[in-house]
Amino acid sequence: MKRSQRRIVMLAMLGILVTGALVGVATAWPLYQAHRQGLETITLVSASAQADSLEHLLARYRDVARQFTSRTQIRLYLERYARQAVERDALVAFTTPRLVDAMLQSSDLVGLVRLGPGGHPLVTIGRTPEPLPGPTLAAAASTGSTQLVQQEEGMLLEVAAPILSRDSQRIGTDVLYFSPQAMAGVLADASRFGEGARQWLLGTPDATLLAVDSQGVVTLAEAGERLAAGQGEVQAGGPAGLTREGGWWGDTVMVHAPLATPGWGLLVKIPARSFYGMVFHELLWPVVMVLVLMTLGAFATVRTISPLLSRITDQAGRLSRSVNFDPLTGLPNRNYLNQRLAVALEVAEEADGELAVLFLDLDHFKDINDSLGHPLGDRLLQAVGQRLFRVVRDMDALGRLGGDEFLLVMEHLHEPADAGRVAQKLIDALLQPFDIDQHEIFIGASIGISLYPRDGRSAEELIQHADTAMYGAKALKRNTWKFFTPELGEASRERFAMDTGLRRALDRNELVLHYQPQARVEGNSVFGAEALVRWTTPEGEVIGPGRFIALAEEGGLIHAIGRWVLSEACHQARQWELRGLPLRVSVNLSGLQVVQGDIVGDVRAALHQSGLSPARLELEITEGFVIGHADEGLERLHGLRRLGVELAVDDFGTGYSSLSYLKRLPVQCLKIDQSFIADVPGDPDDETIVAAILSIADRLGLDVIAEGVESAGQLDFLRSLGCPAYQGDYLSPPLTAEQFALRWGGGGLAREA
Ligand code: C2E
Ligand code: MG
Ligand code: MG
């Protein structure tokens, strides 16, 4: 996956998770709220129930107190004491045992103080507070006024009740002290809570149940304990409620429920964390499950999306690559180069700058491709592309137009000469041989340069002119570069015109064969004729093959022309034969005909249609083609040989064919190239070469024809070396068929030339 793709997938995943989290929170929040409210309500209800129980207890204690104050005998005695009818000692002696008896009936009651009419203690029994209650309490005490009293030994619950005379005069106060145990018991008795509350409260280990009186003195459920500072402010009275204290979340939750006893309430103090933690705990799993499912969903989505995504991006990438890049070399293609050049032109126009277009064409690439095969040709193009790429600057656009054509756009040119320097660098880069598949391949290049704005203003024009300049360079010599000139443009237009004309030439019967006789050196008897094609244009101009064969090869016309030449030459030879002129005709083959077309079929057809016997046909293949031709080509040569035709190597000596290779070829004849004949006798090198070729042919058992013999001296020299046959202007230049028949027709064959 590429970086951009990874980024998209990450974003998709993040999106899904964030959406999931939002959905999770949006679902969980109301759930949490509902749970929380439910919890608070249950807790409040439970606390109120608890408060009821506590109230129940307090009411019982007040009852006990009332029973004490209403005991008739003791009360009457006190009435008498109030009227000062009885001595205090007598009162105490009378009252104490009776009160002790009564006290024994209530197990929670641990102490008692009976205050007299002035509020002074008269009788004290059991556990009583220190100091003893006095007139203040006596004055305040209404029936059942209840409060907690903190003692050193612990907490006591104080219940005071006024003692009234029969005529409702206040004559004293009973103050009863209960142990807080029973109260603690009630508070601790969680079974009185509803099942839900019990669970909440018991499940909350830090929950504390407190009873609060009007002074904020508090009894813990289990043991007496003062309320921490500040918490006393939670007033005992008021309606039942729940308050959160401290911080955003609240440190503590206070639940308070009022008791009927004035100033009394029940306070439940629970750490918020554990209280609401329950809610979280309940929601944890559902939320975790949601998130897990969400994550799984995200992964599943990503797993489905990412291959899809990479397929799409791959396709897009491939599309843009195929649209803009050459799949073979990876370099920009014609399409991209055109766009790039168009942009570069805009920039140059705006900045009043110059730019150069370099058109590079490999020399002889076709030969290599044809002879070594296309796969190797492709590899060579790749290697060439790499080498060229290393030479150019980053800012320059190098691309392949197709075939063996490369284009370089050089922007921001300082001076035209720079383009020339780069062209030379490109050529130099290709000088070292390429090593491909153990083949050492030498390949050169020709480069044409056009300049903006001098040679053109449009991309099309500049590329075309660079192309023209490249042809100009190629015509000069290989491995060279050339700037475009108007004269080159003219030549190019001619070539174009020629190409168009040549395409029509076949249909219009403008092609004609001339025949050059071939004779034995000894005896000078003519035994054959080489067919050489000519093109007579409608304007009457006769154009030689040197000017149009290469063009025909480039345009693919060579196959049609080649077939025509074969058929025409065979017919002519057959005509001569029928008229008593039995000659062997030699036909030149282009390498392309051998490698690309069905040469064996073509030759067979030509022989068949003309009725010429195969032995009367010789086919010439150039040494240049022979040197590196692929096995497939070799197989076809064998196929031709099997037809019974003869094969000759044309222009022998100009290439570097190895002798062992020559031996494998099914050829019968070597044609010594005319360049070696031109300077003999006289040039020792050429003399040696001619002698060497003759001796090689002799060893290999091959026939030899020397080409381009123009003088008697040359012929004598050849004769002195034992060269068997020759052709050339000395014997006769190429002639039309009629001229040929006129000169050698009838019995002319046996005649000396
Ligand atoms: P080539 O096969 O080596 O043909 C010999 C060339 O040398 C001919 O040129 C011929 O006119 C020329 N010549 C003959 N005698 C002399 C001489 O004494 N002195 C000099 N200086 N030249 C002489 P031409 O006809 O212009 O053909 C040139 C080449 O074109 C041929 O070279 C051959 O390779 C090619 N060619 C000609 N006809 C055909 C054809 O039908 N098919 C193909 N594929 N190639 C052809
Ligand atoms: Mg020839
Ligand atoms: Mg030749």
Short mmCIF file of N, CA, C and O and ligand atoms in Angstrom, two decimals, residues 516 530-534 545 549 558 565 588-590 593 620 650-651 674 707-710 728-729 734, ligand 1:
data_model
loop_
_atom_site.label_atom_id
_atom_site.label_comp_id
_atom_site.label_asym_id
_atom_site.label_seq_id
_atom_site.Cartn_x
_atom_site.Cartn_y
_atom_site.Cartn_z
N GLN A 516 22.32 -5.90 -64.19
CA GLN A 516 23.75 -5.77 -64.45
C GLN A 516 24.32 -7.17 -64.67
O GLN A 516 24.15 -8.05 -63.82
N GLU A 530 22.33 -9.22 -62.05
CA GLU A 530 21.79 -8.75 -60.78
C GLU A 530 20.67 -7.77 -61.06
O GLU A 530 20.87 -6.79 -61.79
N ALA A 531 19.52 -8.05 -60.47
CA ALA A 531 18.37 -7.15 -60.66
C ALA A 531 18.50 -5.99 -59.69
O ALA A 531 18.63 -6.18 -58.48
N LEU A 532 18.49 -4.76 -60.22
CA LEU A 532 18.62 -3.56 -59.37
C LEU A 532 17.43 -2.65 -59.63
O LEU A 532 17.15 -2.29 -60.77
N VAL A 533 16.73 -2.32 -58.56
CA VAL A 533 15.47 -1.62 -58.73
C VAL A 533 15.69 -0.12 -58.96
O VAL A 533 16.64 0.46 -58.42
N ARG A 534 14.83 0.47 -59.78
CA ARG A 534 14.86 1.91 -60.05
C ARG A 534 13.44 2.43 -59.95
O ARG A 534 12.48 1.70 -60.20
N PRO A 545 17.99 2.98 -55.86
CA PRO A 545 17.59 2.32 -54.61
C PRO A 545 18.26 2.91 -53.38
O PRO A 545 17.69 2.90 -52.29
N ILE A 549 15.32 2.77 -50.77
CA ILE A 549 15.13 1.48 -50.08
C ILE A 549 15.01 1.67 -48.56
O ILE A 549 14.13 1.12 -47.91
N ILE A 558 8.78 -2.00 -47.82
CA ILE A 558 9.80 -2.88 -48.39
C ILE A 558 9.25 -4.26 -48.76
O ILE A 558 9.71 -4.89 -49.71
N VAL A 565 9.76 -7.04 -56.81
CA VAL A 565 11.08 -7.26 -57.41
C VAL A 565 11.29 -8.74 -57.69
O VAL A 565 11.71 -9.14 -58.79
N ASN A 588 18.29 -8.77 -54.71
CA ASN A 588 18.71 -8.28 -53.39
C ASN A 588 17.55 -8.36 -52.41
O ASN A 588 16.43 -7.93 -52.72
N LEU A 589 17.82 -8.91 -51.24
CA LEU A 589 16.79 -8.98 -50.20
C LEU A 589 17.14 -8.01 -49.08
O LEU A 589 18.29 -7.87 -48.70
N SER A 590 16.10 -7.38 -48.57
CA SER A 590 16.31 -6.56 -47.38
C SER A 590 16.23 -7.49 -46.17
O SER A 590 15.50 -8.48 -46.18
N GLN A 593 12.83 -8.35 -44.98
CA GLN A 593 12.06 -9.35 -45.73
C GLN A 593 12.31 -10.73 -45.15
O GLN A 593 11.41 -11.56 -45.10
N GLU A 620 20.47 -12.30 -52.64
CA GLU A 620 21.59 -11.65 -51.95
C GLU A 620 21.12 -11.10 -50.60
O GLU A 620 20.13 -10.38 -50.53
N ASP A 650 26.07 -10.32 -49.82
CA ASP A 650 26.36 -9.09 -50.54
C ASP A 650 27.31 -8.22 -49.72
O ASP A 650 27.37 -8.35 -48.49
N ASP A 651 28.02 -7.33 -50.40
CA ASP A 651 28.89 -6.35 -49.72
C ASP A 651 29.85 -7.02 -48.75
O ASP A 651 30.15 -6.48 -47.67
N GLN A 674 32.35 -3.44 -53.52
CA GLN A 674 33.07 -2.64 -54.52
C GLN A 674 34.10 -1.70 -53.90
O GLN A 674 35.05 -1.30 -54.55
N GLU A 707 32.58 -7.06 -57.07
CA GLU A 707 31.63 -6.05 -57.54
C GLU A 707 32.35 -4.76 -57.92
O GLU A 707 33.42 -4.47 -57.40
N GLY A 708 31.74 -3.99 -58.78
CA GLY A 708 32.22 -2.64 -59.08
C GLY A 708 33.53 -2.61 -59.87
O GLY A 708 34.35 -1.72 -59.66
N VAL A 709 33.72 -3.58 -60.72
CA VAL A 709 34.94 -3.59 -61.52
C VAL A 709 34.77 -2.58 -62.66
O VAL A 709 33.86 -2.71 -63.47
N GLU A 710 35.67 -1.57 -62.64
CA GLU A 710 35.49 -0.49 -63.61
C GLU A 710 36.60 -0.43 -64.65
O GLU A 710 36.51 0.35 -65.59
N GLY A 728 30.39 -5.16 -62.99
CA GLY A 728 30.81 -3.78 -62.87
C GLY A 728 30.67 -3.05 -64.19
O GLY A 728 30.37 -3.66 -65.22
N ASP A 729 30.87 -1.73 -64.08
CA ASP A 729 30.67 -0.92 -65.27
C ASP A 729 31.62 -1.30 -66.40
O ASP A 729 31.34 -1.05 -67.58
N PRO A 734 24.27 -1.37 -65.09
CA PRO A 734 22.93 -1.97 -65.12
C PRO A 734 22.17 -1.48 -66.35
O PRO A 734 22.23 -0.30 -66.69
P1 C2E B 1 24.41 -3.77 -54.42
O1 C2E B 1 23.56 -4.95 -54.26
O2 C2E B 1 25.79 -3.85 -53.86
O3 C2E B 1 24.39 -3.38 -55.90
C1 C2E B 1 25.48 -2.96 -56.58
C2 C2E B 1 25.44 -1.48 -56.75
O4 C2E B 1 26.66 -1.04 -57.34
C3 C2E B 1 24.36 -0.99 -57.70
O5 C2E B 1 23.92 0.25 -57.30
C4 C2E B 1 25.07 -0.84 -58.96
O6 C2E B 1 24.48 0.08 -59.87
C5 C2E B 1 26.38 -0.32 -58.51
N1 C2E B 1 27.45 -0.63 -59.49
C6 C2E B 1 27.56 -1.63 -60.37
N2 C2E B 1 28.71 -1.58 -61.06
C7 C2E B 1 29.39 -0.51 -60.59
C8 C2E B 1 30.67 0.06 -60.88
O7 C2E B 1 31.44 -0.40 -61.74
N3 C2E B 1 31.01 1.14 -60.17
C9 C2E B 1 30.19 1.66 -59.21
N4 C2E B 1 30.60 2.73 -58.56
N5 C2E B 1 28.98 1.16 -58.91
C10 C2E B 1 28.60 0.08 -59.60
P2 C2E B 1 22.41 0.54 -57.22
O8 C2E B 1 21.67 -0.02 -58.30
O9 C2E B 1 22.30 1.99 -56.94
O10 C2E B 1 21.99 -0.24 -55.88
C11 C2E B 1 22.47 0.12 -54.67
C12 C2E B 1 22.08 -0.88 -53.63
O11 C2E B 1 20.68 -0.91 -53.47
C13 C2E B 1 22.40 -2.29 -53.99
O12 C2E B 1 23.73 -2.55 -53.70
C14 C2E B 1 21.47 -3.07 -53.17
O13 C2E B 1 22.02 -3.26 -51.91
C15 C2E B 1 20.30 -2.16 -53.10
N6 C2E B 1 19.25 -2.64 -54.03
C16 C2E B 1 19.16 -2.49 -55.34
N7 C2E B 1 18.04 -3.10 -55.80
C17 C2E B 1 17.41 -3.63 -54.73
C18 C2E B 1 16.23 -4.38 -54.56
O14 C2E B 1 15.50 -4.70 -55.49
N8 C2E B 1 15.92 -4.75 -53.34
C19 C2E B 1 16.73 -4.43 -52.27
N9 C2E B 1 16.37 -4.83 -51.06
N10 C2E B 1 17.84 -3.73 -52.38
C20 C2E B 1 18.18 -3.33 -53.61
#
